Coordinates of N, CA and C in Angstrom, one line a residue:
M69 N 0.9 -1.2 0.0 CA 0.0 0.0 0.0 C 0.9 1.2 0.0
K70 N 0.7 2.2 -0.9 CA 1.4 3.4 -1.0 C 0.7 4.5 -0.2
V71 N 1.5 5.1 0.7 CA 0.9 6.1 1.6 C 1.8 7.3 1.6
T72 N 1.3 8.5 1.5 CA 2.0 9.8 1.6 C 1.7 10.4 2.9
V73 N 2.7 10.7 3.7 CA 2.4 11.3 5.1 C 3.0 12.7 5.0
L74 N 2.1 13.7 5.4 CA 2.5 15.1 5.4 C 2.6 15.5 6.9
Y75 N 3.8 16.1 7.2 CA 4.0 16.6 8.6 C 4.6 17.9 8.5
G76 N 3.8 19.0 8.6 CA 4.3 20.3 8.4 C 4.7 20.5 6.9
K77 N 5.9 20.9 6.6 CA 6.4 21.0 5.3 C 7.1 19.7 4.8
R78 N 7.2 18.8 5.7 CA 7.9 17.5 5.4 C 6.9 16.5 4.8
V79 N 7.5 15.7 3.9 CA 6.7 14.6 3.2 C 7.4 13.3 3.3
A80 N 6.7 12.3 3.6 CA 7.3 10.9 3.6 C 6.4 10.1 2.7
R81 N 7.0 9.5 1.7 CA 6.3 8.6 0.7 C 6.7 7.2 1.1
L82 N 5.7 6.4 1.5 CA 6.0 5.0 2.0 C 5.3 4.0 1.2
E83 N 5.8 2.8 1.2 CA 5.1 1.6 0.6 C 5.2 0.6 1.7
L84 N 4.0 0.3 2.3 CA 3.9 -0.6 3.4 C 2.8 -1.6 3.2
P85 N 2.9 -2.8 3.9 CA 1.9 -3.8 3.8 C 0.6 -3.2 4.5
S86 N -0.6 -3.5 4.0 CA -1.8 -3.0 4.6 C -2.0 -3.5 6.0
S87 N -1.2 -4.6 6.4 CA -1.3 -5.1 7.8 C -0.4 -4.3 8.8
T88 N 0.3 -3.3 8.3 CA 1.1 -2.5 9.2 C 0.2 -1.8 10.2
S89 N 0.6 -1.8 11.5 CA -0.2 -1.2 12.5 C 0.1 0.3 12.6
L90 N -0.8 1.1 13.2 CA -0.6 2.5 13.3 C 0.6 2.7 14.2
T91 N 0.8 1.8 15.2 CA 2.0 1.9 16.1 C 3.3 1.8 15.3
E92 N 3.3 0.8 14.5 CA 4.5 0.6 13.7 C 4.8 1.8 12.7
L93 N 3.7 2.3 12.1 CA 3.9 3.5 11.3 C 4.4 4.6 12.1
A94 N 3.8 4.9 13.3 CA 4.2 6.0 14.1 C 5.6 5.9 14.6
E95 N 6.0 4.7 15.0 CA 7.4 4.5 15.4 C 8.4 4.8 14.3
G96 N 8.1 4.3 13.1 CA 9.0 4.6 11.9 C 9.1 6.1 11.6
L97 N 7.9 6.8 11.7 CA 7.9 8.2 11.3 C 8.5 9.0 12.5
A98 N 8.3 8.6 13.7 CA 8.9 9.4 14.8 C 10.4 9.3 14.7
E99 N 11.0 8.2 14.3 CA 12.4 8.1 14.1 C 12.8 8.9 12.9
R100 N 12.1 8.8 11.8 CA 12.4 9.6 10.6 C 12.4 11.1 10.8
F101 N 11.4 11.6 11.6 CA 11.3 13.0 11.8 C 11.8 13.5 13.2
S102 N 12.5 12.6 13.9 CA 13.1 12.9 15.2 C 12.1 13.4 16.2
L103 N 11.0 12.7 16.4 CA 9.9 13.1 17.3 C 10.1 12.2 18.5
P104 N 9.8 12.8 19.7 CA 10.0 12.1 21.0 C 9.1 10.9 21.3
D105 N 7.8 11.1 21.0 CA 6.8 10.1 21.5 C 5.9 9.6 20.4
P106 N 6.2 8.4 19.8 CA 5.4 7.9 18.7 C 3.9 7.8 19.1
A107 N 3.6 7.4 20.3 CA 2.2 7.2 20.8 C 1.4 8.5 20.8
A108 N 2.1 9.7 20.7 CA 1.4 11.0 20.7 C 1.0 11.4 19.3
L109 N 1.4 10.7 18.3 CA 1.1 11.1 16.9 C -0.4 10.8 16.6
K110 N -0.9 11.7 15.7 CA -2.3 11.5 15.2 C -2.2 11.6 13.7
F111 N -3.1 10.8 13.0 CA -3.2 10.8 11.6 C -4.6 11.1 11.1
K112 N -4.6 11.9 10.1 CA -5.9 12.3 9.5 C -5.9 12.3 8.0
L113 N -6.9 11.6 7.4 CA -7.0 11.6 6.0 C -7.4 13.0 5.5
Q114 N -6.9 13.5 4.4 CA -7.2 14.8 3.9 C -8.7 15.0 3.6
E115 N -9.4 13.9 3.4 CA -10.8 14.1 3.0 C -11.7 14.5 4.2
G116 N -11.2 14.8 5.4 CA -12.0 15.3 6.5 C -12.4 14.3 7.5
Q117 N -11.9 13.1 7.5 CA -12.2 12.1 8.5 C -11.6 12.6 9.9
P118 N -12.1 12.1 11.0 CA -11.5 12.5 12.3 C -10.1 12.0 12.4
S119 N -9.3 12.6 13.3 CA -8.0 12.1 13.5 C -8.0 10.8 14.3
L120 N -7.0 10.0 14.0 CA -6.8 8.7 14.7 C -5.6 8.9 15.5
R121 N -5.7 8.8 16.8 CA -4.6 8.9 17.7 C -4.0 7.5 17.9
V122 N -2.7 7.4 17.7 CA -2.0 6.1 17.8 C -2.3 5.5 19.2
R123 N -2.3 6.4 20.2 CA -2.5 5.9 21.6 C -3.8 5.3 21.8
D124 N -4.8 5.7 21.1 CA -6.2 5.2 21.2 C -6.4 3.9 20.4
Y125 N -5.6 3.8 19.3 CA -5.8 2.6 18.4 C -4.5 1.9 18.2
P126 N -3.8 1.4 19.2 CA -2.4 0.9 19.0 C -2.4 -0.4 18.1
E127 N -3.5 -1.1 18.1 CA -3.5 -2.4 17.3 C -4.1 -2.2 15.9
A128 N -4.7 -1.0 15.6 CA -5.3 -0.8 14.3 C -4.3 -0.9 13.2
T129 N -4.7 -1.5 12.1 CA -3.8 -1.6 10.9 C -4.2 -0.5 10.0
L130 N -3.4 -0.3 9.0 CA -3.7 0.7 8.0 C -5.0 0.4 7.3
E131 N -5.2 -0.9 7.0 CA -6.4 -1.3 6.3 C -7.7 -1.1 7.2
S132 N -7.6 -1.5 8.5 CA -8.7 -1.4 9.4 C -9.0 0.1 9.7
A133 N -8.1 0.9 9.6 CA -8.3 2.3 9.9 C -8.9 3.0 8.7
G134 N -9.1 2.3 7.6 CA -9.7 2.9 6.4 C -8.8 3.6 5.4
F135 N -7.5 3.4 5.6 CA -6.5 4.0 4.7 C -6.4 3.1 3.4
T136 N -6.4 3.7 2.3 CA -6.2 3.0 1.0 C -4.9 3.3 0.3
S137 N -4.6 2.5 -0.6 CA -3.3 2.8 -1.4 C -3.5 4.1 -2.1
G138 N -2.4 4.9 -2.0 CA -2.4 6.2 -2.6 C -3.0 7.3 -1.8
C139 N -3.4 7.0 -0.5 CA -4.0 8.0 0.3 C -2.9 9.0 0.8
K140 N -3.3 10.2 1.2 CA -2.5 11.2 1.8 C -2.9 11.3 3.3
L141 N -2.0 11.2 4.2 CA -2.3 11.4 5.6 C -1.6 12.7 6.1
R142 N -2.3 13.4 6.9 CA -1.7 14.6 7.6 C -1.4 14.1 9.0
M143 N -0.1 14.2 9.4 CA 0.3 13.7 10.7 C 0.5 14.9 11.6
S144 N 0.1 14.8 12.8 CA 0.4 15.9 13.8 C 0.7 15.2 15.2
V145 N 1.2 16.0 16.1 CA 1.5 15.6 17.4 C 0.5 16.1 18.4
S146 N 0.0 15.3 19.3 CA -1.0 15.8 20.3 C -0.5 17.0 21.0
K147 N -1.3 17.9 21.4 CA -0.9 19.1 22.0 C -0.2 18.9 23.3
H148 N -0.6 17.9 24.1 CA 0.0 17.7 25.4 C 1.5 17.2 25.2
A149 N 1.7 16.3 24.2 CA 3.0 15.8 23.9 C 3.9 17.0 23.4
A150 N 3.3 17.8 22.5 CA 4.1 18.9 21.9 C 4.5 19.9 23.0
A151 N 3.6 20.2 23.9 CA 3.9 21.1 25.0 C 5.0 20.5 25.9
A152 N 4.9 19.2 26.2 CA 5.9 18.5 27.1 C 7.2 18.5 26.4
A153 N 7.3 18.3 25.1 CA 8.6 18.3 24.4 C 9.1 19.7 24.3
A154 N 8.3 20.7 24.2 CA 8.7 22.1 24.1 C 9.3 22.6 25.5
D155 N 8.8 22.1 26.6 CA 9.3 22.6 27.9 C 10.2 21.6 28.5
G156 N 10.7 20.6 27.7 CA 11.6 19.6 28.3 C 11.0 18.6 29.2
G157 N 9.7 18.4 29.1 CA 9.0 17.5 29.9 C 8.5 18.0 31.2
Q158 N 8.7 19.3 31.5 CA 8.3 19.9 32.7 C 6.8 20.2 32.7
H159 N 6.2 20.3 33.8 CA 4.8 20.6 33.9 C 4.5 22.0 33.5
E160 N 3.2 22.3 33.1 CA 2.9 23.6 32.7 C 3.1 24.6 33.8
Q161 N 3.3 25.9 33.5 CA 3.5 26.9 34.5 C 2.3 27.0 35.4
P162 N 2.5 27.2 36.7 CA 1.4 27.5 37.6 C 0.7 28.9 37.2
A163 N -0.5 29.1 37.6 CA -1.2 30.3 37.2 C -0.5 31.6 37.6
A164 N 0.1 31.6 38.8 CA 0.8 32.7 39.3 C 2.0 33.1 38.4
A165 N 2.7 32.1 38.0 CA 3.9 32.3 37.1 C 3.4 32.8 35.7
A166 N 2.3 32.2 35.2 CA 1.8 32.7 33.9 C 1.3 34.1 34.0
A167 N 0.7 34.5 35.1 CA 0.2 35.9 35.3 C 1.5 36.8 35.4
Q168 N 2.5 36.4 36.1 CA 3.7 37.2 36.2 C 4.4 37.4 34.8
Q169 N 4.4 36.3 34.0 CA 5.0 36.4 32.7 C 4.2 37.3 31.8
Q170 N 2.9 37.3 31.9 CA 2.0 38.2 31.1 C 2.3 39.6 31.5
K171 N 2.4 39.9 32.8 CA 2.6 41.2 33.3 C 4.0 41.8 32.8
Q172 N 5.0 40.9 32.8 CA 6.3 41.3 32.3 C 6.2 41.6 30.8
Q173 N 5.5 40.8 30.0 CA 5.3 41.1 28.6 C 4.7 42.4 28.3
Q174 N 3.6 42.8 29.1 CA 3.0 44.0 28.9 C 3.9 45.2 29.3
Q175 N 4.7 45.0 30.3 CA 5.7 46.1 30.7 C 6.7 46.3 29.6
Q176 N 7.1 45.2 28.9 CA 8.1 45.3 27.8 C 7.5 45.6 26.5
G177 N 6.2 45.9 26.4 CA 5.5 46.3 25.2 C 5.1 45.1 24.3
A178 N 5.3 43.9 24.8 CA 4.8 42.7 23.9 C 3.3 42.6 24.0
P179 N 2.7 42.2 22.9 CA 1.3 42.1 22.9 C 0.8 41.1 23.9
A180 N -0.4 41.4 24.6 CA -1.0 40.6 25.5 C -1.9 39.5 24.8
A181 N -2.2 38.5 25.5 CA -3.1 37.4 25.0 C -4.4 38.0 24.6
P182 N -4.9 37.9 23.4 CA -6.2 38.4 23.0 C -7.3 37.5 23.4
A183 N -8.5 38.0 23.6 CA -9.6 37.2 24.1 C -10.1 36.2 23.0
T184 N -9.9 36.5 21.8 CA -10.5 35.7 20.7 C -9.5 34.8 20.1
A185 N -8.5 34.4 20.7 CA -7.5 33.5 20.2 C -8.1 32.2 19.7
G186 N -7.9 31.8 18.4 CA -8.4 30.6 17.9 C -9.8 30.6 17.4
D187 N -10.5 31.8 17.5 CA -11.9 31.8 17.2 C -12.1 32.4 15.7
A188 N -11.1 32.9 15.1 CA -11.2 33.5 13.8 C -10.7 32.7 12.7
K189 N -11.1 33.1 11.5 CA -10.6 32.5 10.2 C -9.7 33.6 9.6
F190 N -8.5 33.3 9.2 CA -7.6 34.3 8.8 C -7.4 34.2 7.3
I191 N -6.9 35.2 6.6 CA -6.7 35.2 5.2 C -5.2 35.6 4.9
K192 N -4.8 35.2 3.7 CA -3.4 35.4 3.3 C -3.2 36.9 3.3
G193 N -2.0 37.3 3.8 CA -1.6 38.7 3.9 C -2.0 39.4 5.2
Q194 N -2.9 38.8 6.0 CA -3.3 39.4 7.3 C -2.3 39.4 8.4
Q195 N -2.1 40.5 9.1 CA -1.3 40.5 10.2 C -2.0 39.9 11.4
V196 N -1.4 39.0 12.2 CA -2.0 38.3 13.3 C -1.0 38.3 14.5
L197 N -1.5 37.7 15.6 CA -0.7 37.4 16.7 C -0.5 35.9 16.8
Y198 N 0.7 35.5 17.0 CA 1.0 34.0 17.1 C 1.5 33.7 18.5
R199 N 0.9 32.6 19.1 CA 1.3 32.2 20.5 C 2.5 31.2 20.3
T200 N 3.6 31.6 20.9 CA 4.8 30.8 20.8 C 4.7 29.6 21.8
R201 N 5.7 28.7 21.8 CA 5.7 27.6 22.7 C 5.8 28.1 24.2
E202 N 6.4 29.2 24.3 CA 6.6 29.8 25.7 C 5.4 30.4 26.2
G203 N 4.4 30.6 25.3 CA 3.1 31.2 25.7 C 3.1 32.7 25.5
T204 N 4.1 33.3 24.9 CA 4.1 34.7 24.5 C 3.4 34.9 23.2
W205 N 3.0 36.1 22.9 CA 2.4 36.5 21.7 C 3.3 37.3 20.9
Q206 N 3.5 37.0 19.6 CA 4.3 37.8 18.7 C 3.5 38.1 17.4
E207 N 3.8 39.2 16.8 CA 3.2 39.6 15.5 C 3.7 38.7 14.4
A208 N 2.8 38.3 13.5 CA 3.2 37.5 12.4 C 2.3 37.9 11.2
K209 N 2.7 37.4 10.0 CA 1.9 37.6 8.8 C 1.5 36.3 8.2
V210 N 0.2 36.1 7.9 CA -0.3 34.9 7.2 C 0.2 34.9 5.8
V211 N 0.9 33.9 5.4 CA 1.4 33.8 4.0 C 0.9 32.6 3.2
D212 N 0.2 31.7 4.0 CA -0.3 30.4 3.3 C -1.5 30.0 4.2
V213 N -2.5 29.5 3.5 CA -3.8 29.0 4.2 C -4.2 27.7 3.6
D214 N -4.6 26.7 4.5 CA -5.1 25.4 4.0 C -6.4 25.2 4.8
Y215 N -7.5 25.4 4.1 CA -8.9 25.3 4.8 C -9.4 23.8 4.6
S216 N -8.6 22.9 3.9 CA -9.1 21.6 3.7 C -9.1 20.7 4.9
I217 N -8.4 21.1 5.9 CA -8.3 20.2 7.1 C -8.8 21.1 8.3
L218 N -9.2 20.4 9.4 CA -9.6 21.0 10.6 C -8.7 20.6 11.7
P219 N -8.2 21.4 12.6 CA -8.3 22.9 12.5 C -7.6 23.4 11.3
F220 N -7.9 24.6 10.8 CA -7.3 25.1 9.6 C -5.8 25.2 9.8
S221 N -5.0 25.1 8.8 CA -3.6 25.1 8.8 C -3.1 26.4 8.2
Y222 N -2.2 27.1 8.8 CA -1.7 28.4 8.3 C -0.2 28.4 8.2
G223 N 0.3 29.0 7.2 CA 1.7 29.3 7.1 C 1.9 30.7 7.5
I224 N 2.8 31.0 8.4 CA 3.0 32.4 8.8 C 4.5 32.7 8.7
E225 N 4.7 34.0 8.6 CA 6.1 34.5 8.6 C 6.3 35.3 9.8
I226 N 7.2 34.9 10.6 CA 7.5 35.5 11.9 C 9.0 35.8 12.0
D227 N 9.4 37.0 12.2 CA 10.8 37.4 12.3 C 11.6 36.9 11.0
G228 N 11.0 36.9 9.9 CA 11.6 36.5 8.6 C 11.7 35.0 8.4
H229 N 11.1 34.2 9.3 CA 11.1 32.7 9.2 C 9.7 32.2 8.9
Y230 N 9.6 31.2 8.1 CA 8.3 30.6 7.8 C 8.0 29.5 8.8
R231 N 6.7 29.4 9.2 CA 6.3 28.4 10.2 C 4.9 28.0 9.9
E232 N 4.6 26.7 10.0 CA 3.2 26.2 9.9 C 2.6 26.1 11.3
T233 N 1.3 26.5 11.4 CA 0.6 26.4 12.7 C -0.9 26.2 12.4
E234 N -1.6 26.0 13.5 CA -3.0 25.9 13.5 C -3.7 27.2 14.0
A235 N -5.0 27.3 13.6 CA -5.7 28.5 14.0 C -5.8 28.7 15.5
T236 N -5.7 27.7 16.3 CA -5.8 27.8 17.7 C -4.6 28.6 18.3
R237 N -3.5 28.7 17.5 CA -2.3 29.5 18.0 C -2.3 30.9 17.4
L238 N -3.3 31.3 16.7 CA -3.4 32.6 16.1 C -4.5 33.4 16.7
A239 N -4.4 34.7 16.6 CA -5.4 35.6 17.0 C -5.3 36.9 16.2
P240 N -6.4 37.6 15.9 CA -6.3 38.8 15.2 C -5.6 39.9 16.0
L241 N -4.9 40.8 15.3 CA -4.3 41.9 16.0 C -5.4 42.8 16.6
P242 N -5.3 43.3 17.8 CA -6.4 44.2 18.3 C -6.6 45.5 17.5
E243 N -5.5 46.0 16.9 CA -5.6 47.2 16.0 C -6.4 46.8 14.7
A244 N -6.3 45.6 14.2 CA -7.0 45.2 13.0 C -8.5 45.1 13.4
E245 N -8.8 44.6 14.6 CA -10.2 44.4 15.0 C -10.8 45.8 15.1
A246 N -10.1 46.8 15.7 CA -10.6 48.1 15.9 C -10.9 48.8 14.5
A247 N -10.0 48.6 13.6 CA -10.1 49.2 12.2 C -11.3 48.6 11.5
A248 N -11.5 47.3 11.7 CA -12.6 46.6 11.0 C -14.0 47.0 11.5
A249 N -14.0 47.4 12.8 CA -15.3 47.7 13.4 C -15.9 49.1 13.0

């Protein structure tokens, strides 16, 4: 069975037996893309089916999961695993530390967390706020949009670098909202 796996801007074209389990697929891809936890991977068919988390279906095979030869899968990492990898496995910040961090950002002139984060649909060329792994907000520009999957996928340019992200990590700029009203 031929399968194309998309992970951000990376592509893996594989030829596997239909009896390959999701766990085996995840382990191979985690090694190939240097990901920490294969069980935290999720696969989604481009046609809009729900994501299949490897952790929830460890014994499922490609065939039993409904994947067919020639299909394209979008692979992602569960939010909890991504957060744990980003902070070196440490637990999330306590509320007091998060409040202190937000206060420091405001004093330094960094944008504060908007109330509508993740609620909007963005267009190419739009200036937005992007939530970093550290929880800070930075200005970015939407340069690519993919509405074919949920949550929507956006390519943004931040500090001259391209990055792919989901709508849940983006928010409209407060100035843009005020101008639109």
